[in-house]
Tab-separated table of C-alpha atoms and ligand atoms in Angstrom:
chain	number	residue	atom	x	y	z
A	20	MET	CA	0.045	-0.061	0.091
A	21	SER	CA	2.871	2.310	-0.241
A	22	GLY	CA	1.825	5.469	-1.808
A	23	THR	CA	-1.622	5.244	-0.572
A	24	GLU	CA	-0.328	5.097	3.023
A	25	PHE	CA	-2.248	7.104	5.430
A	26	ILE	CA	-0.856	9.615	7.791
A	27	PRO	CA	-2.357	10.337	10.792
A	28	VAL	CA	-2.541	13.705	12.120
A	29	ASN	CA	-0.911	12.894	15.846
A	30	GLU	CA	0.721	9.168	16.736
A	31	PRO	CA	2.261	8.834	20.121
A	32	TRP	CA	5.820	7.936	20.647
A	33	ILE	CA	6.219	4.860	22.577
A	34	THR	CA	9.327	2.875	23.518
A	35	GLU	CA	10.256	-0.077	25.118
A	36	ARG	CA	10.441	2.035	28.348
A	37	GLU	CA	6.675	2.651	28.657
A	38	ILE	CA	6.114	-1.000	28.435
A	39	GLU	CA	8.866	-2.008	31.227
A	40	TYR	CA	6.962	0.492	33.892
A	41	VAL	CA	3.464	-0.381	32.752
A	42	LEU	CA	4.620	-4.205	33.200
A	43	GLU	CA	6.205	-3.389	36.587
A	44	ALA	CA	3.055	-1.599	37.845
A	45	VAL	CA	0.918	-4.269	36.551
A	46	ARG	CA	2.950	-7.033	38.205
A	47	SER	CA	3.587	-5.158	41.285
A	48	THR	CA	-0.160	-5.455	41.775
A	49	PHE	CA	-0.699	-1.309	42.100
A	50	ILE	CA	-2.574	-0.870	39.595
A	51	SER	CA	-5.090	1.814	41.150
A	52	SER	CA	-3.720	5.548	42.510
A	53	GLU	CA	-1.067	3.978	45.321
A	54	GLY	CA	2.041	3.019	44.073
A	55	LYS	CA	5.397	4.607	43.873
A	56	PHE	CA	5.237	5.900	40.167
A	57	ILE	CA	2.713	8.588	41.094
A	58	ARG	CA	4.769	10.270	43.398
A	59	GLU	CA	8.007	9.694	41.273
A	60	PHE	CA	6.216	11.135	38.471
A	61	GLU	CA	4.985	14.475	40.186
A	62	GLU	CA	8.347	15.021	41.394
A	63	ARG	CA	10.307	14.627	38.343
A	64	PHE	CA	7.797	16.499	36.312
A	65	SER	CA	7.390	19.487	38.322
A	66	SER	CA	10.875	19.626	38.846
A	67	PHE	CA	11.248	19.830	34.840
A	68	CYS	CA	8.848	22.581	34.713
A	69	GLY	CA	10.673	24.387	37.673
A	70	ARG	CA	8.086	24.080	40.135
A	71	LYS	CA	8.129	22.542	43.822
A	72	TYR	CA	4.846	20.625	44.055
A	73	GLY	CA	3.240	18.282	41.624
A	74	VAL	CA	-0.247	16.768	41.673
A	75	ALA	CA	-1.082	14.236	38.847
A	76	VAL	CA	-4.746	13.979	37.794
A	77	ASN	CA	-6.815	11.905	35.523
A	78	ASN	CA	-7.132	14.613	32.653
A	79	GLY	CA	-6.068	18.113	31.794
A	80	THR	CA	-9.849	19.301	31.822
A	81	ASN	CA	-10.057	18.327	35.633
A	82	ALA	CA	-6.601	19.877	36.159
A	83	LEU	CA	-8.110	22.725	35.336
A	84	VAL	CA	-10.998	22.529	37.496
A	85	LEU	CA	-9.105	21.396	40.332
A	86	ALA	CA	-7.059	24.189	40.105
A	87	MET	CA	-9.645	26.904	39.935
A	88	ARG	CA	-11.686	25.346	42.627
A	89	SER	CA	-8.489	25.433	45.148
A	90	LEU	CA	-8.453	29.169	44.717
A	91	GLU	CA	-11.993	29.227	46.447
A	92	LEU	CA	-13.302	32.158	44.199
A	93	GLU	CA	-16.791	33.386	45.158
A	94	GLU	CA	-19.836	32.579	42.929
A	95	GLY	CA	-20.627	35.032	39.750
A	96	THR	CA	-16.665	36.003	39.710
A	97	GLU	CA	-15.256	36.642	36.151
A	98	VAL	CA	-12.344	35.081	34.873
A	99	ILE	CA	-10.691	36.299	32.028
A	100	LEU	CA	-9.266	33.691	29.273
A	101	PRO	CA	-8.655	33.239	25.290
A	102	THR	CA	-11.578	32.548	22.904
A	103	PHE	CA	-9.190	30.661	20.887
A	104	THR	CA	-8.738	27.509	22.799
A	105	ILE	CA	-10.312	24.271	23.624
A	106	ILE	CA	-13.348	24.330	25.606
A	107	SER	CA	-11.993	22.659	28.628
A	108	CYS	CA	-10.749	25.944	29.884
A	109	ALA	CA	-14.462	27.600	29.782
A	110	LEU	CA	-15.994	24.394	31.398
A	111	ALA	CA	-13.521	24.615	34.480
A	112	VAL	CA	-14.663	28.271	35.078
A	113	ILE	CA	-18.290	27.417	34.663
A	114	TYR	CA	-18.130	24.185	36.591
A	115	ASN	CA	-16.892	26.232	39.656
A	116	GLY	CA	-20.053	28.471	39.530
A	117	LEU	CA	-17.595	31.407	37.731
A	118	VAL	CA	-18.550	33.204	34.845
A	119	PRO	CA	-15.780	33.019	31.805
A	120	VAL	CA	-14.826	36.671	29.784
A	121	PHE	CA	-13.495	36.169	26.431
A	122	VAL	CA	-10.608	37.883	24.799
A	123	ASP	CA	-9.589	37.913	20.973
A	124	SER	CA	-6.181	36.508	19.735
A	125	GLU	CA	-2.982	37.973	18.483
A	126	PRO	CA	-2.907	37.277	14.462
A	127	GLU	CA	1.009	36.675	14.904
A	128	THR	CA	0.779	33.604	17.218
A	129	TYR	CA	-2.760	32.900	17.978
A	130	ASN	CA	-2.384	33.404	21.909
A	131	MET	CA	-4.761	36.101	23.759
A	132	ASP	CA	-3.900	39.285	22.886
A	133	PRO	CA	-2.838	40.967	25.901
A	134	GLU	CA	-3.455	44.707	24.604
A	135	LYS	CA	-7.315	43.408	24.911
A	136	ILE	CA	-7.212	42.304	28.281
A	137	GLU	CA	-7.657	45.528	30.510
A	138	GLU	CA	-10.899	46.452	28.768
A	139	LYS	CA	-12.303	43.124	29.744
A	140	ILE	CA	-11.761	43.545	33.502
A	141	THR	CA	-14.616	45.078	35.881
A	142	GLU	CA	-15.054	44.866	39.635
A	143	ARG	CA	-16.250	41.071	39.382
A	144	THR	CA	-12.775	40.087	37.516
A	145	LYS	CA	-10.493	37.744	40.323
A	146	ALA	CA	-8.372	35.709	37.679
A	147	ILE	CA	-6.785	35.308	34.259
A	148	LEU	CA	-6.392	31.820	32.520
A	149	MET	CA	-3.223	32.598	30.609
A	150	VAL	CA	-3.040	29.481	27.850
A	151	HIS	CA	-0.179	29.135	25.360
A	152	THR	CA	-1.275	27.571	22.024
A	153	TYR	CA	0.297	25.127	19.907
A	154	GLY	CA	3.656	25.293	21.588
A	155	HIS	CA	4.049	29.040	21.337
A	156	PRO	CA	4.273	30.859	24.813
A	157	CYS	CA	1.767	33.851	25.145
A	158	GLU	CA	2.692	37.066	26.587
A	159	VAL	CA	3.565	36.071	30.134
A	160	ASP	CA	5.069	39.129	31.409
A	161	LYS	CA	2.505	41.552	29.951
A	162	ILE	CA	-0.156	39.089	31.757
A	163	LEU	CA	1.392	38.770	34.532
A	164	GLU	CA	1.844	42.630	34.952
A	165	ILE	CA	-2.297	43.607	34.507
A	166	ALA	CA	-2.893	40.885	37.002
A	167	GLU	CA	-0.454	42.601	39.864
A	168	LYS	CA	-2.040	45.645	38.669
A	169	TYR	CA	-5.859	44.660	39.248
A	170	ASN	CA	-4.740	42.036	41.751
A	171	LEU	CA	-5.863	39.100	39.843
A	172	TYR	CA	-4.762	35.439	40.313
A	173	VAL	CA	-2.827	34.090	37.248
A	174	ILE	CA	-3.644	30.244	36.372
A	175	GLU	CA	-1.624	28.896	33.292
A	176	ASP	CA	-2.741	26.329	31.276
A	177	PHE	CA	0.600	24.713	29.333
A	178	ALA	CA	-1.143	21.565	27.911
A	179	GLU	CA	0.341	22.932	24.442
A	180	ALA	CA	3.909	24.255	25.635
A	181	ILE	CA	5.417	21.298	27.836
A	182	GLY	CA	9.162	22.431	27.218
A	183	SER	CA	8.319	25.516	25.639
A	184	GLU	CA	9.929	28.752	27.169
A	185	TYR	CA	9.504	32.284	27.839
A	186	LYS	CA	12.559	34.728	28.293
A	187	GLY	CA	14.407	31.588	29.272
A	188	ARG	CA	12.002	30.513	32.034
A	189	LYS	CA	9.841	27.340	31.303
A	190	CYS	CA	6.029	27.179	30.617
A	191	GLY	CA	4.086	25.629	33.402
A	192	SER	CA	6.200	27.800	36.330
A	193	PHE	CA	4.086	31.105	35.796
A	194	GLY	CA	1.159	32.368	37.812
A	195	ILE	CA	-0.317	30.505	41.220
A	196	ILE	CA	-0.996	27.003	39.351
A	197	SER	CA	-0.201	25.496	36.244
A	198	CYS	CA	-1.922	22.926	34.612
A	199	THR	CA	-1.204	20.731	32.195
A	200	SER	CA	-2.601	17.456	30.127
A	201	PHE	CA	-0.740	14.260	29.466
A	202	TYR	CA	-3.435	13.269	26.652
A	203	ALA	CA	-2.134	10.834	23.816
A	204	ASN	CA	-1.404	14.193	21.479
A	205	LYS	CA	0.551	16.199	24.050
A	206	LEU	CA	4.557	15.922	24.098
A	207	ILE	CA	4.602	13.717	27.042
A	208	THR	CA	1.480	11.259	27.397
A	209	THR	CA	0.218	9.193	29.727
A	210	GLY	CA	-2.880	7.945	27.687
A	211	GLU	CA	-5.220	10.099	29.540
A	212	GLY	CA	-3.915	12.310	32.119
A	213	GLY	CA	-2.852	15.779	33.632
A	214	MET	CA	-1.299	17.746	36.539
A	215	CYS	CA	-1.343	20.438	38.494
A	216	LEU	CA	1.838	22.387	39.621
A	217	THR	CA	2.536	25.239	42.040
A	218	ASP	CA	5.062	26.568	44.908
A	219	ASP	CA	2.573	26.993	47.414
A	220	GLU	CA	2.552	24.435	49.830
A	221	LYS	CA	-0.887	25.256	50.821
A	222	LEU	CA	-2.622	25.235	47.913
A	223	ALA	CA	-0.454	21.901	46.952
A	224	LYS	CA	-1.785	19.935	49.820
A	225	LYS	CA	-5.680	21.460	49.070
A	226	MET	CA	-5.692	19.764	45.603
A	227	ILE	CA	-3.909	16.781	46.940
A	228	ARG	CA	-6.877	16.421	49.213
A	229	LEU	CA	-9.592	17.672	46.400
A	230	ARG	CA	-8.741	15.081	43.756
A	231	ASN	CA	-8.823	12.221	46.079
A	232	LEU	CA	-12.837	12.849	47.431
A	233	ALA	CA	-11.361	15.243	50.114
A	234	PHE	CA	-10.384	12.569	52.631
A	235	ILE	CA	-8.272	13.503	55.262
A	236	PRO	CA	-5.495	11.731	57.285
A	237	GLU	CA	-6.832	12.091	60.650
A	238	LYS	CA	-9.940	10.307	60.224
A	239	ARG	CA	-11.100	7.998	57.344
A	240	PHE	CA	-14.387	8.742	56.111
A	241	LEU	CA	-14.958	12.270	57.401
A	242	HIS	CA	-15.137	14.909	55.023
A	243	TYR	CA	-14.978	18.472	55.670
A	244	GLU	CA	-14.974	19.741	51.797
A	245	LEU	CA	-16.493	18.705	48.806
A	246	GLY	CA	-13.980	16.976	46.675
A	247	PHE	CA	-13.703	14.738	43.528
A	248	ASN	CA	-12.007	11.600	42.205
A	249	PHE	CA	-9.985	13.087	39.867
A	250	ARG	CA	-7.173	10.476	40.563
A	251	MET	CA	-4.170	9.319	38.067
A	252	THR	CA	-3.415	5.600	38.348
A	253	ASN	CA	-0.196	3.954	38.651
A	254	VAL	CA	-0.076	2.198	35.380
A	255	GLN	CA	-0.287	5.582	33.661
A	256	ALA	CA	2.203	7.193	35.961
A	257	GLY	CA	4.644	4.761	34.648
A	258	ILE	CA	3.891	5.633	30.903
A	259	GLY	CA	4.632	9.118	31.758
A	260	LEU	CA	7.817	8.560	33.850
A	261	ALA	CA	9.172	6.495	30.816
A	262	GLN	CA	7.873	9.595	28.635
A	263	LEU	CA	10.210	11.846	30.714
A	264	GLU	CA	13.342	10.144	30.337
A	265	ASN	CA	13.329	11.410	26.559
A	266	VAL	CA	11.813	14.825	26.945
A	267	SER	CA	14.673	16.261	25.494
A	268	GLU	CA	14.567	14.344	22.419
A	269	ARG	CA	10.678	14.688	22.155
A	270	ILE	CA	11.252	18.607	22.441
A	271	GLU	CA	13.956	18.293	19.656
A	272	LYS	CA	11.973	16.182	17.216
A	273	LYS	CA	9.289	18.698	17.148
A	274	ILE	CA	11.347	21.435	16.538
A	275	LYS	CA	12.828	19.775	13.617
A	276	ILE	CA	9.667	18.618	12.161
A	277	ALA	CA	8.744	22.173	12.077
A	278	ARG	CA	11.606	23.294	10.424
A	279	LYS	CA	11.598	20.881	7.529
A	280	TYR	CA	7.938	21.978	7.256
A	281	SER	CA	8.953	25.596	7.233
A	282	LYS	CA	11.790	25.122	5.033
A	283	MET	CA	9.680	23.351	2.782
A	284	LEU	CA	6.509	25.294	2.600
A	285	LYS	CA	8.373	28.770	2.563
A	286	GLU	CA	7.329	29.373	-0.863
A	287	LEU	CA	3.784	29.392	-0.265
A	288	GLU	CA	4.077	31.886	2.635
A	289	ASP	CA	6.478	33.938	0.328
A	290	LYS	CA	3.653	34.254	-2.368
A	291	GLY	CA	1.126	35.215	0.019
A	292	ILE	CA	-0.632	32.070	0.189
A	293	LEU	CA	-0.673	31.256	3.487
A	294	LYS	CA	1.115	31.866	6.932
A	295	LEU	CA	3.229	29.339	8.754
A	296	PRO	CA	4.145	29.160	12.523
A	297	THR	CA	6.226	32.028	14.150
A	298	GLU	CA	8.523	32.172	17.285
A	299	LYS	CA	8.981	35.649	18.682
A	300	ASN	CA	12.817	35.995	19.718
A	301	TYR	CA	12.465	35.972	22.941
A	302	VAL	CA	10.681	32.293	23.293
A	303	LYS	CA	11.226	28.830	22.341
A	304	ASN	CA	8.346	27.508	20.666
A	305	THR	CA	8.047	23.495	20.952
A	306	TYR	CA	5.567	23.711	17.950
A	307	TRP	CA	3.145	21.412	19.303
A	308	MET	CA	1.103	21.330	16.514
A	309	TYR	CA	2.404	23.005	12.863
A	310	GLY	CA	-0.452	25.351	12.484
A	311	ILE	CA	-1.283	27.000	9.171
A	312	VAL	CA	-3.781	29.735	8.318
A	313	MET	CA	-4.576	30.099	4.656
A	314	LYS	CA	-4.322	34.022	3.183
A	315	ASN	CA	-5.708	32.897	-0.796
A	316	GLY	CA	-9.175	33.300	0.601
A	317	VAL	CA	-9.729	29.604	0.487
A	318	LYS	CA	-11.276	28.393	3.376
A	319	SER	CA	-9.682	25.497	5.459
A	320	ASP	CA	-12.411	23.062	5.198
A	321	ILE	CA	-11.759	22.981	1.603
A	322	ILE	CA	-7.907	21.895	2.032
A	323	MET	CA	-8.432	19.699	4.971
A	324	LYS	CA	-11.065	17.505	2.641
A	325	LYS	CA	-8.665	17.400	-0.336
A	326	LEU	CA	-5.670	16.437	1.846
A	327	GLU	CA	-7.900	13.937	3.550
A	328	GLU	CA	-8.716	12.435	0.412
A	329	ARG	CA	-5.137	12.186	-0.480
A	330	GLY	CA	-4.371	10.168	2.951
A	331	ILE	CA	-3.338	12.988	4.982
A	332	GLN	CA	-5.238	13.740	8.227
A	333	THR	CA	-5.379	17.309	9.587
A	334	ARG	CA	-7.528	19.089	12.096
A	335	PRO	CA	-8.885	22.208	11.951
A	336	PHE	CA	-7.957	25.150	14.642
A	337	PHE	CA	-10.242	25.977	17.579
A	338	TYR	CA	-13.831	27.045	17.408
A	339	PRO	CA	-13.923	30.370	19.184
A	340	LEU	CA	-15.554	29.815	22.766
A	341	HIS	CA	-17.622	33.112	22.537
A	342	LEU	CA	-19.728	31.640	19.633
A	343	GLN	CA	-20.221	28.120	21.077
A	344	PRO	CA	-24.025	26.776	20.975
A	345	ALA	CA	-23.398	24.770	24.187
A	346	PHE	CA	-22.862	28.649	25.982
A	347	ARG	CA	-25.977	30.345	24.068
A	348	LYS	CA	-28.558	29.707	26.897
A	349	PHE	CA	-26.232	31.635	29.591
A	350	HIS	CA	-26.357	35.448	29.431
A	351	TRP	CA	-22.974	36.267	29.630
A	352	PHE	CA	-22.221	37.795	26.187
A	353	ARG	CA	-22.519	40.975	24.850
A	354	GLU	CA	-22.990	40.823	21.191
A	355	GLU	CA	-19.578	40.673	20.135
A	356	LYS	CA	-17.068	39.907	17.525
A	357	LEU	CA	-13.661	38.801	18.140
A	358	GLU	CA	-12.284	38.925	14.912
A	359	VAL	CA	-9.013	37.495	14.919
A	360	ALA	CA	-9.981	34.076	16.315
A	361	GLU	CA	-13.072	34.407	14.212
A	362	PHE	CA	-10.725	34.577	10.876
A	363	LEU	CA	-8.351	32.125	12.379
A	364	SER	CA	-11.123	29.097	12.730
A	365	GLU	CA	-12.282	29.995	9.560
A	366	PHE	CA	-8.935	29.903	7.763
A	367	GLY	CA	-6.737	27.816	10.098
A	368	PHE	CA	-5.835	23.954	10.734
A	369	TYR	CA	-2.664	22.139	11.298
A	370	LEU	CA	-0.940	19.569	9.573
A	371	PRO	CA	0.136	15.889	11.090
A	372	SER	CA	2.767	16.808	13.694
A	373	GLY	CA	3.168	13.821	16.049
A	374	LEU	CA	6.671	12.373	17.069
A	375	THR	CA	6.533	9.619	14.926
A	376	LEU	CA	6.857	11.665	11.890
A	377	ASN	CA	9.970	11.415	9.628
A	378	ASP	CA	11.490	13.274	6.948
A	379	GLU	CA	10.184	11.040	4.430
A	380	LYS	CA	6.195	11.707	5.759
A	381	ILE	CA	7.076	15.273	6.111
A	382	GLU	CA	8.250	15.229	2.343
A	383	LYS	CA	5.487	13.336	1.185
A	384	ILE	CA	2.806	15.820	3.164
A	385	CYS	CA	4.351	18.635	1.666
A	386	LYS	CA	4.266	17.378	-1.949
A	387	THR	CA	0.715	16.405	-1.657
A	388	PHE	CA	0.120	20.032	-0.053
A	389	TYR	CA	1.756	21.696	-3.106
A	390	GLU	CA	-0.598	19.540	-5.360
A	391	VAL	CA	-3.491	20.684	-3.557
A	392	ILE	CA	-2.604	24.013	-3.604
A	393	ASP	CA	-1.820	24.201	-7.254
A	394	GLU	CA	-5.110	22.644	-7.932
A	395	ILE	CA	-6.846	25.286	-5.928
A	396	GLU	CA	-4.799	28.223	-7.839
A	397	ASN	CA	-5.218	26.582	-11.459
A	398	LYS	CA	-9.030	26.528	-10.828
A	399	LYS	CA	-9.293	30.229	-9.433
A	400	ALA	CA	-7.299	31.397	-12.347
A	401	ILE	CA	-9.622	29.705	-14.670
A	402	GLN	CA	-12.682	31.198	-12.903
A	403	SER	CA	-11.288	34.414	-13.314
A	404	LYS	CA	-10.592	34.118	-17.004
A	405	ASP	CA	-14.081	33.113	-17.445
A	406	ASN	CA	-15.885	35.778	-15.686
B	515	LIG	C1	-5.358	18.970	25.704
B	515	LIG	C2	-5.897	20.184	26.540
B	515	LIG	C3	-6.521	20.233	27.336
B	515	LIG	C4	-7.626	19.404	28.095
B	515	LIG	O1	-6.492	18.268	28.437
B	515	LIG	P1	-7.486	16.861	28.552
B	515	LIG	O2	-6.865	16.093	28.911
B	515	LIG	O3	-7.952	16.427	27.043
B	515	LIG	O4	-8.776	16.634	29.085
B	515	LIG	C5	-6.665	21.393	28.213
B	515	LIG	N1	-6.243	22.681	27.773
B	515	LIG	C6	-5.500	22.555	26.537
B	515	LIG	C7	-4.683	23.702	26.218
B	515	LIG	C8	-5.147	21.475	26.186
B	515	LIG	O5	-4.280	21.418	24.660
């Protein structure tokens, strides 16, 4: 079947080490959330990110729910977050009885535009959720400065930026609590999983308690708080530990994949047909996903369909949260247009970006992409002649 081989948008990179640790966990009979891999994974991952404490949970969405809950914000409090991100970010706000307030994106990096935050702050605002998009760190200093000025908490979501750096500091080290996901398409995966990081011992202890039904050590089955079961299993932590052992190689691979794509597709950018990912000079982008934005007026749906027909799987960019039908019944939103995010969602998509890609596959993807673009541009040329 060579030549028609299907290339998925992502494929996790699993080595023998993961298998070894999974077997070890299973053989030990510690297959629940008890067992030595959990603490070890929490310690290694938090120190990799430059944080004191790590609290492993069962997925990234719940990491955000837990972080938000641990701050004990009053019901109805407003939380500022980007509109261009995954719905998990807004759900974590809503599930805690809080109100999401959405901010538009920067056209360059697709991250929350720091210039558009202050206009959204009211006396009910108590927190900002900063999210790094597709591997490119957001404007951390500007966001922290605004948060300080208005006395707001900052929670960081670095699920897409494990290993990325902002001015020499690792993502996952900013704000009061940082949350990540270890879903199968993330740089480090445990299949399903997530973690909250903090330097605050009290918050760490609170999150450890809340993730485990708010049991207390002093008296079993006595509860003072409403907790959750957000526990990660020892088997998952074993996978995560194995993944951490070659994390530098993972990061290098991602960067190498992006460089190769950019080199091969630069011609299309030079011709004004599309925009490739960027990297501001004071950040390290780990290119979680290799995102492209069409500039030739052709919607990403059309390109994606043509690529799929030729065996290349892609994904559209996020659908803006302020337009989500699921949120319409709430009365939070003033009629607003967040133009950049709306544009991105119509014209953006990402190419296969998994760690199992090699030069040969990337070359095949780019060759196919050029064919698709040629077909579209030729059709446009014919149409304009006909008119
Ligand atoms: C993947 C992701 C999440 C959600 O993680 P799950 O483990 O799938 O629940 C949250 N935030 C961002 C930015 C993500 O990319």
